[in-house]
Amino acid sequence: MDNNTPIKHPSFYAVGLSYKKADAEMRGKFSLDEKAKTNLLTQAKIEGIESLFLISTCNRTEIYGFAQHPFQLIKLLCENSQGTVEDFQKVAYVYKSKEAVNHLFRVGTGLDSQILGDFEIISQIKLGFTESKKNLLANAYLERLVNAVIQASKRVKNETEISSGATSVSFASVQYIFKNVEDIASKNILLFGTGKIGRNTCENLVKHTKHDQITLINRTKDKAEKLAKKLDLLVKDYADLQVEIQKADVLVVATGAQNPTVDKTILDLKKPLLILDLSIPMNVNENVKEIEGVTLVHMDHLSQITDETLENRKKHIPAAEAIITEIVDEFMTWTKGRKYAPTIHALKAKLNSIKDIELNYQKKKMDNFDEEQAEIITARLIQKITNHFANHLKDENTSVDESVEWIQKVFQLENKETQPLI
């Protein structure tokens, strides 16, 4: 390869979709269960992707990683979900380089959450990165970035009040039930699915109502039994679902199934029924609304509940953004240094080589040559020269790629592969 030929590095991208443009049905198409995540990581390795991690929650599915073109990442997402490229183009987003970094920081600190200040996403980011690391798909850049986002998340949570007050999808569910079901203390509530949102909803119901008429059903009964034991609630078998729905006044569905588990064929109702579907993909078929007395509410509707708590949280956005800016700047400084450090080291080595040749020449030529003093003076000069170049490369207005290429040409440095900037 020609030493003067610039090496093209992959760029850092964030590709995905969220509640902002994609409704629950569309988010369901792109959701990734554990098997799909594993398949995606395996395919990424086969296709030569150096480093990436992914998250898939009820509110978003995203891939963060390095690629020559974002379509490499979009292709991975579409081929491992029910979504299509056409769907992606309608509702998704692609961020590159610093924009991708900023987006991840906003996601990880709760500023981009469907409910402002919801920090549950940071645990998903940690899990996603851990899985990528296990699969050897996490380079030093990605590890440093994720650690910086975790640091920002902790600081925003501890140094601001952006997560103050009780509000989340599960809490919004409870609020909705209180506002729309009369005499709730005498009503039967059936919770189907004991995943994270289901557990949180159940705990909120018990906490805020001291309700003893809550029944739990889960496909895996022992999971329901663990939660029921903790909260002193009743558990029924999955086979009893249809019978228990007939008894219920409120049905909360929070399963992790990829297809609807409740539809009108299993509803043989004798009284009105409020159904809250907190699942992504949606687990309640829209056809239940054809039955008189049935009210179906999706997660997106619940997430639109804006109360005084959320309004108070908005006041703390500037403080959170200031913390993010500080940590992003630190990360970008590290990133730039990682980009030009090999060239600075090579420059220093080249100057030292020139120095050694010149000192050897002068030592042979001069009888009273003070080699020790010459070493001290030339070492200081080389340090000052390299510092000037380093300060130039650190400047935010400097085009690092162009400057590095120029230094390599002028000093005839070996064009070693440098680290990608972003």
PDB file of N, CA, C and O in Angstrom, residues 161-207:
ATOM      1  N   GLU A 161     -32.648  16.577  40.089  1.00  0.00           N
ATOM      2  CA  GLU A 161     -33.908  15.983  40.542  1.00  0.00           C
ATOM      3  C   GLU A 161     -34.784  15.585  39.353  1.00  0.00           C
ATOM      4  O   GLU A 161     -36.004  15.568  39.448  1.00  0.00           O
ATOM      5  N   ILE A 162     -34.106  15.217  38.252  1.00  0.00           N
ATOM      6  CA  ILE A 162     -34.857  14.907  37.045  1.00  0.00           C
ATOM      7  C   ILE A 162     -35.633  13.595  37.172  1.00  0.00           C
ATOM      8  O   ILE A 162     -36.560  13.324  36.413  1.00  0.00           O
ATOM      9  N   SER A 163     -35.264  12.773  38.144  1.00  0.00           N
ATOM     10  CA  SER A 163     -36.011  11.519  38.355  1.00  0.00           C
ATOM     11  C   SER A 163     -36.825  11.560  39.637  1.00  0.00           C
ATOM     12  O   SER A 163     -37.282  10.527  40.125  1.00  0.00           O
ATOM     13  N   SER A 164     -37.015  12.760  40.183  1.00  0.00           N
ATOM     14  CA  SER A 164     -37.762  12.881  41.434  1.00  0.00           C
ATOM     15  C   SER A 164     -39.243  12.619  41.204  1.00  0.00           C
ATOM     16  O   SER A 164     -39.775  12.848  40.119  1.00  0.00           O
ATOM     17  N   GLY A 165     -39.916  12.144  42.230  1.00  0.00           N
ATOM     18  CA  GLY A 165     -41.339  11.850  42.119  1.00  0.00           C
ATOM     19  C   GLY A 165     -41.571  10.503  41.460  1.00  0.00           C
ATOM     20  O   GLY A 165     -40.720   9.991  40.741  1.00  0.00           O
ATOM     21  N   ALA A 166     -42.695   9.923  41.713  1.00  0.00           N
ATOM     22  CA  ALA A 166     -42.993   8.590  41.180  1.00  0.00           C
ATOM     23  C   ALA A 166     -43.711   8.702  39.852  1.00  0.00           C
ATOM     24  O   ALA A 166     -44.835   9.173  39.782  1.00  0.00           O
ATOM     25  N   THR A 167     -43.047   8.320  38.798  1.00  0.00           N
ATOM     26  CA  THR A 167     -43.713   8.262  37.505  1.00  0.00           C
ATOM     27  C   THR A 167     -42.972   7.305  36.592  1.00  0.00           C
ATOM     28  O   THR A 167     -41.768   7.332  36.480  1.00  0.00           O
ATOM     29  N   SER A 168     -43.699   6.426  35.953  1.00  0.00           N
ATOM     30  CA  SER A 168     -43.171   5.438  35.025  1.00  0.00           C
ATOM     31  C   SER A 168     -44.383   4.857  34.321  1.00  0.00           C
ATOM     32  O   SER A 168     -45.520   5.201  34.638  1.00  0.00           O
ATOM     33  N   VAL A 169     -44.143   3.986  33.349  1.00  0.00           N
ATOM     34  CA  VAL A 169     -45.281   3.360  32.661  1.00  0.00           C
ATOM     35  C   VAL A 169     -46.126   2.584  33.664  1.00  0.00           C
ATOM     36  O   VAL A 169     -47.358   2.634  33.637  1.00  0.00           O
ATOM     37  N   SER A 170     -45.450   1.870  34.574  1.00  0.00           N
ATOM     38  CA  SER A 170     -46.193   1.080  35.551  1.00  0.00           C
ATOM     39  C   SER A 170     -46.992   1.982  36.499  1.00  0.00           C
ATOM     40  O   SER A 170     -48.144   1.683  36.819  1.00  0.00           O
ATOM     41  N   PHE A 171     -46.385   3.085  36.920  1.00  0.00           N
ATOM     42  CA  PHE A 171     -47.106   4.002  37.804  1.00  0.00           C
ATOM     43  C   PHE A 171     -48.250   4.691  37.051  1.00  0.00           C
ATOM     44  O   PHE A 171     -49.332   4.898  37.601  1.00  0.00           O
ATOM     45  N   ALA A 172     -47.986   5.036  35.771  1.00  0.00           N
ATOM     46  CA  ALA A 172     -49.037   5.644  34.949  1.00  0.00           C
ATOM     47  C   ALA A 172     -50.219   4.682  34.798  1.00  0.00           C
ATOM     48  O   ALA A 172     -51.379   5.104  34.761  1.00  0.00           O
ATOM     49  N   SER A 173     -49.915   3.380  34.730  1.00  0.00           N
ATOM     50  CA  SER A 173     -50.988   2.374  34.647  1.00  0.00           C
ATOM     51  C   SER A 173     -51.878   2.430  35.873  1.00  0.00           C
ATOM     52  O   SER A 173     -53.111   2.394  35.780  1.00  0.00           O
ATOM     53  N   VAL A 174     -51.241   2.510  37.025  1.00  0.00           N
ATOM     54  CA  VAL A 174     -51.991   2.567  38.280  1.00  0.00           C
ATOM     55  C   VAL A 174     -52.818   3.852  38.347  1.00  0.00           C
ATOM     56  O   VAL A 174     -53.993   3.832  38.742  1.00  0.00           O
ATOM     57  N   GLN A 175     -52.205   4.962  37.944  1.00  0.00           N
ATOM     58  CA  GLN A 175     -52.942   6.230  37.921  1.00  0.00           C
ATOM     59  C   GLN A 175     -54.181   6.120  37.038  1.00  0.00           C
ATOM     60  O   GLN A 175     -55.258   6.597  37.385  1.00  0.00           O
ATOM     61  N   TYR A 176     -53.995   5.497  35.858  1.00  0.00           N
ATOM     62  CA  TYR A 176     -55.109   5.367  34.928  1.00  0.00           C
ATOM     63  C   TYR A 176     -56.228   4.531  35.537  1.00  0.00           C
ATOM     64  O   TYR A 176     -57.414   4.864  35.420  1.00  0.00           O
ATOM     65  N   ILE A 177     -55.869   3.439  36.183  1.00  0.00           N
ATOM     66  CA  ILE A 177     -56.870   2.570  36.826  1.00  0.00           C
ATOM     67  C   ILE A 177     -57.639   3.343  37.892  1.00  0.00           C
ATOM     68  O   ILE A 177     -58.865   3.285  37.974  1.00  0.00           O
ATOM     69  N   PHE A 178     -56.908   4.097  38.718  1.00  0.00           N
ATOM     70  CA  PHE A 178     -57.560   4.883  39.774  1.00  0.00           C
ATOM     71  C   PHE A 178     -58.573   5.868  39.197  1.00  0.00           C
ATOM     72  O   PHE A 178     -59.668   6.044  39.731  1.00  0.00           O
ATOM     73  N   LYS A 179     -58.188   6.516  38.099  1.00  0.00           N
ATOM     74  CA  LYS A 179     -59.021   7.573  37.535  1.00  0.00           C
ATOM     75  C   LYS A 179     -60.227   7.031  36.765  1.00  0.00           C
ATOM     76  O   LYS A 179     -61.223   7.727  36.597  1.00  0.00           O
ATOM     77  N   ASN A 180     -60.120   5.796  36.276  1.00  0.00           N
ATOM     78  CA  ASN A 180     -61.149   5.296  35.363  1.00  0.00           C
ATOM     79  C   ASN A 180     -61.966   4.117  35.876  1.00  0.00           C
ATOM     80  O   ASN A 180     -62.912   3.686  35.212  1.00  0.00           O
ATOM     81  N   VAL A 181     -61.591   3.581  37.026  1.00  0.00           N
ATOM     82  CA  VAL A 181     -62.363   2.460  37.591  1.00  0.00           C
ATOM     83  C   VAL A 181     -62.939   2.891  38.939  1.00  0.00           C
ATOM     84  O   VAL A 181     -62.191   3.182  39.878  1.00  0.00           O
ATOM     85  N   GLU A 182     -64.264   2.957  38.999  1.00  0.00           N
ATOM     86  CA  GLU A 182     -64.903   3.359  40.248  1.00  0.00           C
ATOM     87  C   GLU A 182     -64.822   2.241  41.280  1.00  0.00           C
ATOM     88  O   GLU A 182     -64.857   1.059  40.946  1.00  0.00           O
ATOM     89  N   ASP A 183     -64.716   2.647  42.540  1.00  0.00           N
ATOM     90  CA  ASP A 183     -64.723   1.691  43.644  1.00  0.00           C
ATOM     91  C   ASP A 183     -63.705   0.573  43.418  1.00  0.00           C
ATOM     92  O   ASP A 183     -64.020  -0.612  43.486  1.00  0.00           O
ATOM     93  N   ILE A 184     -62.482   0.968  43.156  1.00  0.00           N
ATOM     94  CA  ILE A 184     -61.437   0.014  42.796  1.00  0.00           C
ATOM     95  C   ILE A 184     -61.200  -1.043  43.874  1.00  0.00           C
ATOM     96  O   ILE A 184     -60.832  -2.186  43.573  1.00  0.00           O
ATOM     97  N   ALA A 185     -61.433  -0.686  45.132  1.00  0.00           N
ATOM     98  CA  ALA A 185     -61.173  -1.619  46.230  1.00  0.00           C
ATOM     99  C   ALA A 185     -62.029  -2.877  46.148  1.00  0.00           C
ATOM    100  O   ALA A 185     -61.672  -3.923  46.698  1.00  0.00           O
ATOM    101  N   SER A 186     -63.157  -2.782  45.441  1.00  0.00           N
ATOM    102  CA  SER A 186     -64.047  -3.947  45.358  1.00  0.00           C
ATOM    103  C   SER A 186     -63.908  -4.696  44.027  1.00  0.00           C
ATOM    104  O   SER A 186     -64.641  -5.648  43.766  1.00  0.00           O
ATOM    105  N   LYS A 187     -62.962  -4.256  43.198  1.00  0.00           N
ATOM    106  CA  LYS A 187     -62.814  -4.832  41.861  1.00  0.00           C
ATOM    107  C   LYS A 187     -61.706  -5.891  41.819  1.00  0.00           C
ATOM    108  O   LYS A 187     -60.761  -5.865  42.611  1.00  0.00           O
ATOM    109  N   ASN A 188     -61.856  -6.822  40.900  1.00  0.00           N
ATOM    110  CA  ASN A 188     -60.842  -7.865  40.694  1.00  0.00           C
ATOM    111  C   ASN A 188     -59.852  -7.443  39.602  1.00  0.00           C
ATOM    112  O   ASN A 188     -60.271  -7.038  38.506  1.00  0.00           O
ATOM    113  N   ILE A 189     -58.568  -7.552  39.904  1.00  0.00           N
ATOM    114  CA  ILE A 189     -57.519  -7.201  38.944  1.00  0.00           C
ATOM    115  C   ILE A 189     -56.728  -8.455  38.615  1.00  0.00           C
ATOM    116  O   ILE A 189     -56.249  -9.163  39.505  1.00  0.00           O
ATOM    117  N   LEU A 190     -56.575  -8.721  37.327  1.00  0.00           N
ATOM    118  CA  LEU A 190     -55.803  -9.879  36.866  1.00  0.00           C
ATOM    119  C   LEU A 190     -54.564  -9.369  36.144  1.00  0.00           C
ATOM    120  O   LEU A 190     -54.658  -8.584  35.193  1.00  0.00           O
ATOM    121  N   LEU A 191     -53.401  -9.796  36.605  1.00  0.00           N
ATOM    122  CA  LEU A 191     -52.145  -9.431  35.954  1.00  0.00           C
ATOM    123  C   LEU A 191     -51.615 -10.648  35.205  1.00  0.00           C
ATOM    124  O   LEU A 191     -51.324 -11.684  35.812  1.00  0.00           O
ATOM    125  N   PHE A 192     -51.505 -10.522  33.887  1.00  0.00           N
ATOM    126  CA  PHE A 192     -51.022 -11.616  33.050  1.00  0.00           C
ATOM    127  C   PHE A 192     -49.628 -11.250  32.529  1.00  0.00           C
ATOM    128  O   PHE A 192     -49.471 -10.360  31.709  1.00  0.00           O
ATOM    129  N   GLY A 193     -48.611 -11.935  33.057  1.00  0.00           N
ATOM    130  CA  GLY A 193     -47.220 -11.637  32.689  1.00  0.00           C
ATOM    131  C   GLY A 193     -46.500 -10.970  33.842  1.00  0.00           C
ATOM    132  O   GLY A 193     -46.963  -9.966  34.364  1.00  0.00           O
ATOM    133  N   THR A 194     -45.379 -11.550  34.245  1.00  0.00           N
ATOM    134  CA  THR A 194     -44.659 -10.999  35.407  1.00  0.00           C
ATOM    135  C   THR A 194     -43.237 -10.597  35.040  1.00  0.00           C
ATOM    136  O   THR A 194     -42.288 -10.832  35.772  1.00  0.00           O
ATOM    137  N   GLY A 195     -43.087 -10.011  33.847  1.00  0.00           N
ATOM    138  CA  GLY A 195     -41.805  -9.414  33.467  1.00  0.00           C
ATOM    139  C   GLY A 195     -41.593  -8.140  34.260  1.00  0.00           C
ATOM    140  O   GLY A 195     -42.332  -7.840  35.200  1.00  0.00           O
ATOM    141  N   LYS A 196     -40.594  -7.348  33.874  1.00  0.00           N
ATOM    142  CA  LYS A 196     -40.227  -6.174  34.666  1.00  0.00           C
ATOM    143  C   LYS A 196     -41.373  -5.186  34.817  1.00  0.00           C
ATOM    144  O   LYS A 196     -41.685  -4.732  35.921  1.00  0.00           O
ATOM    145  N   ILE A 197     -42.028  -4.845  33.705  1.00  0.00           N
ATOM    146  CA  ILE A 197     -43.135  -3.880  33.781  1.00  0.00           C
ATOM    147  C   ILE A 197     -44.296  -4.473  34.561  1.00  0.00           C
ATOM    148  O   ILE A 197     -44.947  -3.793  35.361  1.00  0.00           O
ATOM    149  N   GLY A 198     -44.574  -5.768  34.339  1.00  0.00           N
ATOM    150  CA  GLY A 198     -45.647  -6.431  35.076  1.00  0.00           C
ATOM    151  C   GLY A 198     -45.389  -6.419  36.575  1.00  0.00           C
ATOM    152  O   GLY A 198     -46.285  -6.128  37.373  1.00  0.00           O
ATOM    153  N   ARG A 199     -44.150  -6.730  36.962  1.00  0.00           N
ATOM    154  CA  ARG A 199     -43.792  -6.720  38.393  1.00  0.00           C
ATOM    155  C   ARG A 199     -43.939  -5.323  38.983  1.00  0.00           C
ATOM    156  O   ARG A 199     -44.501  -5.145  40.069  1.00  0.00           O
ATOM    157  N   ASN A 200     -43.420  -4.332  38.254  1.00  0.00           N
ATOM    158  CA  ASN A 200     -43.501  -2.954  38.754  1.00  0.00           C
ATOM    159  C   ASN A 200     -44.946  -2.489  38.892  1.00  0.00           C
ATOM    160  O   ASN A 200     -45.306  -1.813  39.861  1.00  0.00           O
ATOM    161  N   THR A 201     -45.774  -2.835  37.916  1.00  0.00           N
ATOM    162  CA  THR A 201     -47.191  -2.463  37.980  1.00  0.00           C
ATOM    163  C   THR A 201     -47.859  -3.110  39.184  1.00  0.00           C
ATOM    164  O   THR A 201     -48.621  -2.468  39.921  1.00  0.00           O
ATOM    165  N   CYS A 202     -47.573  -4.383  39.373  1.00  0.00           N
ATOM    166  CA  CYS A 202     -48.164  -5.119  40.496  1.00  0.00           C
ATOM    167  C   CYS A 202     -47.741  -4.508  41.835  1.00  0.00           C
ATOM    168  O   CYS A 202     -48.564  -4.300  42.734  1.00  0.00           O
ATOM    169  N   GLU A 203     -46.458  -4.198  41.943  1.00  0.00           N
ATOM    170  CA  GLU A 203     -45.954  -3.599  43.188  1.00  0.00           C
ATOM    171  C   GLU A 203     -46.594  -2.235  43.440  1.00  0.00           C
ATOM    172  O   GLU A 203     -46.924  -1.891  44.581  1.00  0.00           O
ATOM    173  N   ASN A 204     -46.780  -1.461  42.355  1.00  0.00           N
ATOM    174  CA  ASN A 204     -47.429  -0.155  42.496  1.00  0.00           C
ATOM    175  C   ASN A 204     -48.884  -0.302  42.924  1.00  0.00           C
ATOM    176  O   ASN A 204     -49.388   0.473  43.751  1.00  0.00           O
ATOM    177  N   LEU A 205     -49.576  -1.282  42.366  1.00  0.00           N
ATOM    178  CA  LEU A 205     -50.971  -1.519  42.755  1.00  0.00           C
ATOM    179  C   LEU A 205     -51.077  -1.866  44.235  1.00  0.00           C
ATOM    180  O   LEU A 205     -51.913  -1.324  44.964  1.00  0.00           O
ATOM    181  N   VAL A 206     -50.220  -2.768  44.678  1.00  0.00           N
ATOM    182  CA  VAL A 206     -50.236  -3.167  46.089  1.00  0.00           C
ATOM    183  C   VAL A 206     -49.849  -1.992  46.983  1.00  0.00           C
ATOM    184  O   VAL A 206     -50.480  -1.735  48.014  1.00  0.00           O
ATOM    185  N   LYS A 207     -48.825  -1.271  46.547  1.00  0.00           N
ATOM    186  CA  LYS A 207     -48.317  -0.149  47.349  1.00  0.00           C
ATOM    187  C   LYS A 207     -49.363   0.939  47.531  1.00  0.00           C
ATOM    188  O   LYS A 207     -49.511   1.512  48.610  1.00  0.00           O
TER     189      LYS A 207
END
